[in-house]
Short mmCIF file of C-alpha atoms in Angstrom, two decimals:
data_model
loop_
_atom_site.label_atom_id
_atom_site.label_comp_id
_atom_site.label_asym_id
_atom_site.label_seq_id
_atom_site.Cartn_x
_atom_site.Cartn_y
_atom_site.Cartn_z
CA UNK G 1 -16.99 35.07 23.39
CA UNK G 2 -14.10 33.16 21.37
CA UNK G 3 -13.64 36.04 19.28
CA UNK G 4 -13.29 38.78 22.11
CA UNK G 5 -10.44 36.11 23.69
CA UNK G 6 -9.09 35.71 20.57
CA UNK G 7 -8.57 39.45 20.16
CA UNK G 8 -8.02 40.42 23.83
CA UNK G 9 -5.31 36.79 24.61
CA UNK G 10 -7.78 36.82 27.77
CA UNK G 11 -9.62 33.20 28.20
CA UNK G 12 -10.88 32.90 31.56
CA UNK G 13 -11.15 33.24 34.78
CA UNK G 14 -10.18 31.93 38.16
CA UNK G 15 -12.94 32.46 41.24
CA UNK G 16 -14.37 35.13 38.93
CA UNK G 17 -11.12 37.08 38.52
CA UNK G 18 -9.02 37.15 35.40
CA UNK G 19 -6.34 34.21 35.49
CA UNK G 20 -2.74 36.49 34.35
CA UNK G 21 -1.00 33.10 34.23
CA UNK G 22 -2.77 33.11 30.72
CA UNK G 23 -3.02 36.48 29.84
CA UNK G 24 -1.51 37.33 27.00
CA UNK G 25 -0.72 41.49 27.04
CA UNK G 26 0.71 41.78 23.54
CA UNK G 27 -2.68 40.96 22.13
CA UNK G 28 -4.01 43.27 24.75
CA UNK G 29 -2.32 46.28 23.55
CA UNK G 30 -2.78 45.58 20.07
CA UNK G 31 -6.76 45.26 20.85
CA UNK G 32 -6.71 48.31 22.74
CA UNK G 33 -4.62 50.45 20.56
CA UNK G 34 -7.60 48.85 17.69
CA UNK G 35 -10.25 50.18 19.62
CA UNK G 36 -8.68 53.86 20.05
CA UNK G 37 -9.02 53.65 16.00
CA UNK G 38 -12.04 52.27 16.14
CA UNK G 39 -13.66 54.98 18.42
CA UNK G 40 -11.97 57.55 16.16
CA UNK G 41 -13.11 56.60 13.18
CA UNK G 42 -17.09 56.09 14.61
CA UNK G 43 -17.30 59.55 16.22
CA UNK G 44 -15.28 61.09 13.75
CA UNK G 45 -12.85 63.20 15.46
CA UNK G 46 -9.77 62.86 17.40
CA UNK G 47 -9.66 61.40 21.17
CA UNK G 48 -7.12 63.41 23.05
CA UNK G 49 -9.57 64.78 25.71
CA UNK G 50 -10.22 60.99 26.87
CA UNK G 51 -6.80 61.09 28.10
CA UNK G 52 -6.71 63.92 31.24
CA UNK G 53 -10.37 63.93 32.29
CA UNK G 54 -10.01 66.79 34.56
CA UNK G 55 -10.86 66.30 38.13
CA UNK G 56 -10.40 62.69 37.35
CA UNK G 57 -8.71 60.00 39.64
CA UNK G 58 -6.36 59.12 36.10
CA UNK G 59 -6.02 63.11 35.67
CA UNK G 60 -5.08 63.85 39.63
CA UNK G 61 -2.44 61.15 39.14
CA UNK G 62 -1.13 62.93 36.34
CA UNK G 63 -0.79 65.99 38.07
CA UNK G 64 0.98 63.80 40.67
CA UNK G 65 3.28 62.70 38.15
CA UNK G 66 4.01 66.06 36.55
CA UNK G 67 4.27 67.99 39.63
CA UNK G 68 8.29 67.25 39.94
CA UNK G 69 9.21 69.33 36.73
CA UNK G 70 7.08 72.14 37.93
CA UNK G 71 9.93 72.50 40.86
CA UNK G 72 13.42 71.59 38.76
CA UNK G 73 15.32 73.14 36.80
CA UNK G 74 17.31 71.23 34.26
CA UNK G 75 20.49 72.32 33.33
CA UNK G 76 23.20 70.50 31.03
CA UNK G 77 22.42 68.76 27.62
CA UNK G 78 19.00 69.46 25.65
CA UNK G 79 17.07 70.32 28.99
CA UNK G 80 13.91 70.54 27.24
CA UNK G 81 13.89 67.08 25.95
CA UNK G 82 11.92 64.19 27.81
CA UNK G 83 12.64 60.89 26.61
CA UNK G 84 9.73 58.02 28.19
CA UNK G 85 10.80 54.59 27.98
CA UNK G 86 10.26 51.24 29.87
CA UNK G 87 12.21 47.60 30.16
CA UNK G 88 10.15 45.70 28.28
CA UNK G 89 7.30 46.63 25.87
CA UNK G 90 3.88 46.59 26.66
CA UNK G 91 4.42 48.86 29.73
CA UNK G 92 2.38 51.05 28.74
CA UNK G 93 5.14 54.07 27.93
CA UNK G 94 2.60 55.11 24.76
CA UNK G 95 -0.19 55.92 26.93
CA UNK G 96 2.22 57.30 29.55
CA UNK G 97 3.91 59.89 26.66
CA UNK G 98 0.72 60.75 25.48
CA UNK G 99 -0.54 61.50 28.92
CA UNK G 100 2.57 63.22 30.32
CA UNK G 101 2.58 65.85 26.92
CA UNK G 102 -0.85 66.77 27.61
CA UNK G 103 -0.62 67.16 31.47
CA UNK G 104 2.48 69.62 30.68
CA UNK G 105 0.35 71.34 27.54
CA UNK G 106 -2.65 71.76 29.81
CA UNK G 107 -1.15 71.92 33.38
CA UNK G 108 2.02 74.23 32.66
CA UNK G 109 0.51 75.90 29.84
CA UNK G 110 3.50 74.99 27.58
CA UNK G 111 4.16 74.37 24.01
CA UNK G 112 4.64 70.75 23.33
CA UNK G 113 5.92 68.72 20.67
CA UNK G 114 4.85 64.72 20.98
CA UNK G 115 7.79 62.96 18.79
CA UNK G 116 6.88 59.29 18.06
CA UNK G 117 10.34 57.71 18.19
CA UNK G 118 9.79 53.91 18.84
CA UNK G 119 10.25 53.86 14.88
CA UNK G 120 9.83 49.83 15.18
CA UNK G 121 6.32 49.94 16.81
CA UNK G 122 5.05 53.58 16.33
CA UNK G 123 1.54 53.83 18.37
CA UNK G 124 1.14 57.22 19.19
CA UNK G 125 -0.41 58.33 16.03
CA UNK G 126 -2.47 54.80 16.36
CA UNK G 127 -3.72 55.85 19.68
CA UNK G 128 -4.45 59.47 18.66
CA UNK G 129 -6.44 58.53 15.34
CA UNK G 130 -4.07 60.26 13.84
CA UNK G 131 -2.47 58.83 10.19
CA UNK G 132 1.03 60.18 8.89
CA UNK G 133 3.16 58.78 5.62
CA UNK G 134 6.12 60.95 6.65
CA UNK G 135 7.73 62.03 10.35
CA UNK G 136 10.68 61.32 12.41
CA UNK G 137 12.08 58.97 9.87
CA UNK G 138 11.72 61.29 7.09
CA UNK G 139 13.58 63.94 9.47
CA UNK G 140 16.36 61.43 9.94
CA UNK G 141 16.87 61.03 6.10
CA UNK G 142 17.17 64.65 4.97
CA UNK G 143 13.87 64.04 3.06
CA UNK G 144 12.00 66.88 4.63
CA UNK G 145 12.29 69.02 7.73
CA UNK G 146 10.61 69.39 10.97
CA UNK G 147 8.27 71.68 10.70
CA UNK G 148 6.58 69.78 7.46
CA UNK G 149 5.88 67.11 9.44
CA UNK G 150 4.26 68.27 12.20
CA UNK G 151 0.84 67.76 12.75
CA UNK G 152 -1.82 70.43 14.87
CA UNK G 153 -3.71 68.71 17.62
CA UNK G 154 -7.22 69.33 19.20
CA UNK G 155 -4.61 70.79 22.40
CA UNK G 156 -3.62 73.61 21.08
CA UNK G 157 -0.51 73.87 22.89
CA UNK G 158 0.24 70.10 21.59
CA UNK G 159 1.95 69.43 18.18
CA UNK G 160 2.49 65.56 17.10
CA UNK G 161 5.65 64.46 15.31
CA UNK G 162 4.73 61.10 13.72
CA UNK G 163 7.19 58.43 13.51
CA UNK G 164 7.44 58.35 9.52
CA UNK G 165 7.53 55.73 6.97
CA UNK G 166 8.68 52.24 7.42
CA UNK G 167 12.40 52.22 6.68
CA UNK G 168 14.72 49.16 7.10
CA UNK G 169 16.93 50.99 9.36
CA UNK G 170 14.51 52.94 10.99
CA UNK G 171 15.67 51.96 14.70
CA UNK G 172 19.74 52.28 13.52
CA UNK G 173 18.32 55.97 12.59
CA UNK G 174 17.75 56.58 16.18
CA UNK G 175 21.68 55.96 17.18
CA UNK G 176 22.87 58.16 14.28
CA UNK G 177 24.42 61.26 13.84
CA UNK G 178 21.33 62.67 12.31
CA UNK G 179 19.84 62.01 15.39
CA UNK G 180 22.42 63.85 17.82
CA UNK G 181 21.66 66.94 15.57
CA UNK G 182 18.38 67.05 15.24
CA UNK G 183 18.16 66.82 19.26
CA UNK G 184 20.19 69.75 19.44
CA UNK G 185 17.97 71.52 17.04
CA UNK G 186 14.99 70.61 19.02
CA UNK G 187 16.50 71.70 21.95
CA UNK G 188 17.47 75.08 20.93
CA UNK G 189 15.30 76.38 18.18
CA UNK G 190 12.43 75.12 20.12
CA UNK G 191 13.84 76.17 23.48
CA UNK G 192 10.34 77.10 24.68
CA UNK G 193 8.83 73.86 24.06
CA UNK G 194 9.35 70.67 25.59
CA UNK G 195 9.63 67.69 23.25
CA UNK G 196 8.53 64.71 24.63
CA UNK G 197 9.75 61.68 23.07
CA UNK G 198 7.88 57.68 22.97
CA UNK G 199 11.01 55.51 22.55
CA UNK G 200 11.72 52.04 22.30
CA UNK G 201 12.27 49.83 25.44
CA UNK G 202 15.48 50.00 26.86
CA UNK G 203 16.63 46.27 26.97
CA UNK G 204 14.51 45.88 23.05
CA UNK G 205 17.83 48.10 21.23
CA UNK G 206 20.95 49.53 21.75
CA UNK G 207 19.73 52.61 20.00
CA UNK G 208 17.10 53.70 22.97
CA UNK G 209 20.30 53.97 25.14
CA UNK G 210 22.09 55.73 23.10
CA UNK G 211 18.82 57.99 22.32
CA UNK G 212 18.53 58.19 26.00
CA UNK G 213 22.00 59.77 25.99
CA UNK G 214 20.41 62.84 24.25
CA UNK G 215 18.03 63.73 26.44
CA UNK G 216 17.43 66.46 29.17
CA UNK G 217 15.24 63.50 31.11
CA UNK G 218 14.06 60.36 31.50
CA UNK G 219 10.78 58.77 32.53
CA UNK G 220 11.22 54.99 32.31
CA UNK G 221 7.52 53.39 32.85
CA UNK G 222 7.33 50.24 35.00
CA UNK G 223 4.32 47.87 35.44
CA UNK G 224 3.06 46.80 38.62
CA UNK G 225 2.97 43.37 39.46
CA UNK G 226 4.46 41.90 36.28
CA UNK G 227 8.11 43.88 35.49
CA UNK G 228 10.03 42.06 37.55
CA UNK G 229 13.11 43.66 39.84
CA UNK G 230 15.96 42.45 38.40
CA UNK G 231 14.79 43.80 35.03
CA UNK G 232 14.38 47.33 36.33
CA UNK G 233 17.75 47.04 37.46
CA UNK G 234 19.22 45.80 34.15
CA UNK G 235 17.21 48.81 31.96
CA UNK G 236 18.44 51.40 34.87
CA UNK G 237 22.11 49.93 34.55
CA UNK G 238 21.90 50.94 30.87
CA UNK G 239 21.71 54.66 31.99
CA UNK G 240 24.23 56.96 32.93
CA UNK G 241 24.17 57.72 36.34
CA UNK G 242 24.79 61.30 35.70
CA UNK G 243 21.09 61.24 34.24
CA UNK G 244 17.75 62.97 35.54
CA UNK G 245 15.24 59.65 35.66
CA UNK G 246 11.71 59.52 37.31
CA UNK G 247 10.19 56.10 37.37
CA UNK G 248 6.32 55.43 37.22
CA UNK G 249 4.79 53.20 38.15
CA UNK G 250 1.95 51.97 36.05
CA UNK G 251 -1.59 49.84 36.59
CA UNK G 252 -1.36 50.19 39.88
CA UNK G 253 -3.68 47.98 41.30
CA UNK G 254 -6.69 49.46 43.66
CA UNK G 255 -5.96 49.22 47.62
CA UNK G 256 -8.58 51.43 49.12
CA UNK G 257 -11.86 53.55 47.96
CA UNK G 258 -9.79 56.26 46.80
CA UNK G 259 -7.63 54.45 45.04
CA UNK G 260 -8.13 54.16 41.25
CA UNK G 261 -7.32 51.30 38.82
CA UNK G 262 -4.68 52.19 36.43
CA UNK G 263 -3.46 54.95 38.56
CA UNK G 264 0.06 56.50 38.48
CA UNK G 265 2.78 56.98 41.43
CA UNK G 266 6.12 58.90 41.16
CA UNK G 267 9.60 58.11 41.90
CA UNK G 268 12.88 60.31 41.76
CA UNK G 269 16.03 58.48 40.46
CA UNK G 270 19.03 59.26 39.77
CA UNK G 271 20.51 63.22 40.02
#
């Protein structure tokens, strides 16, 4: 229907498949991200569990892609700081943080703290039916502290820090020196927990590099098919080389029966 096309930027198809030429994926993951808040509000309770169905294809994958930090160590600056980003938005590095926190809540049996930190476009709380007026932003201001803004989960190893109220310079916050500290309190009052963070994309502000700067790792989300090479090569260039990076690779398309649609694969880059 018009309507659906309207809201999905999907109008048609060529020999029965979807034509990409005209595929809009900005209205695509603002349609999706309505229907998470949809679904939430209908059933009436929050949708983490549709994210690791275990035994799943999606929740093998993401065993696949967690299995690396079950082997290193990190040593060296905040090691128990993850910081998932990707070139270019609509990567899909929302539905990769949200994934990756719960695999290591559930798999590792870890505390973890989900901080919403692309401050421009925040969509984890979106995704997670999950409605905030103060977070990160707040944090950044001296308005209130951490642990007033963090918000209990249906995981219960999982904790959500929402990304906070709109602010003017909301993404400047994330290059400040508010920032550098509050990373180092993360990193050592929490030292038990890992703190996954949802940042901006890379070659979107200056501020996700120098966020990136803070962080233990990185996981930098990369979309089969349509993030082109040269791009992954400018966002990687923005790094320093001394950095821990793992790259996924995301909507992988299927090539065989056991391959699933949407699936994950895991790359080691960098130290």
């Amino acid at each position: 229907p018009a309507e659906d096309q309207r809201k999905t930027g999907w109008n048609g198809t060529v020999n029965g498949n979807p034509d990409w030429a005209e595929f809009d994926y900005q209205k695509w993951n603002d349609f999706t991200n309505d229907l998470y808040g949809e679904l939430v509000q209908r059933y009436g309770k929050r949708i983490l569990g549709l994210y690791l169905d275990e035994g799943s294809a999606l929740g093998d994958s993401w065993r696949v892609v967690n299995y690396p930090r079950r082997r290193r160590t990190i040593k060296g600056q905040n090691p128990n700081l993850i910081m998932v980003t990707s070139s270019l938005a609509g990567e899909g590095k929302t539905f990769t943080a949200i994934n990756l926190a719960l695999s290591i809540a559930t798999e590792l049996d870890k505390t973890v703290l989900l901080a919403d930190a692309d401050v421009a476009k925040p969509d984890v709380g979106a995704m997670l039916g999950v409605r905030a007026e103060k977070g990160l932003i707040d944090v950044l201001l001296g308005d209130v502290r951490v642990p007033d803004v963090m918000l209990r989960t249906d995981i219960p190893n999982l904790t959500l820090l929402p990304a906070g109220r709109r602010h003017p310079h909301a993404t400047e916050l994330l290059a400040s020196e508010s920032m550098r500290l509050l990373a180092q309190e993360l990193s050592t009052r929490y030292a038990d927990r890992i703190v996954v963070f949802d940042s901006p994309p890379l070659l979107l502000t200056s501020e996700a590099r120098v966020l990136a700067g803070l962080m233990g790792q990185i996981v930098l989300v990369i979309e089969e098919s349509r993030t082109l090479q040269p791009v992954v090569k400018e966002a990687l260039s923005m790094l320093d080389t001394s950095e821990i990076v793992g790259l996924v690779l995301n909507k992988k398309r299927a090539r065989g029966a056991g391959d699933y649609y949407g699936g994950y694969g895991y790359y080691g880059y960098g130290r």
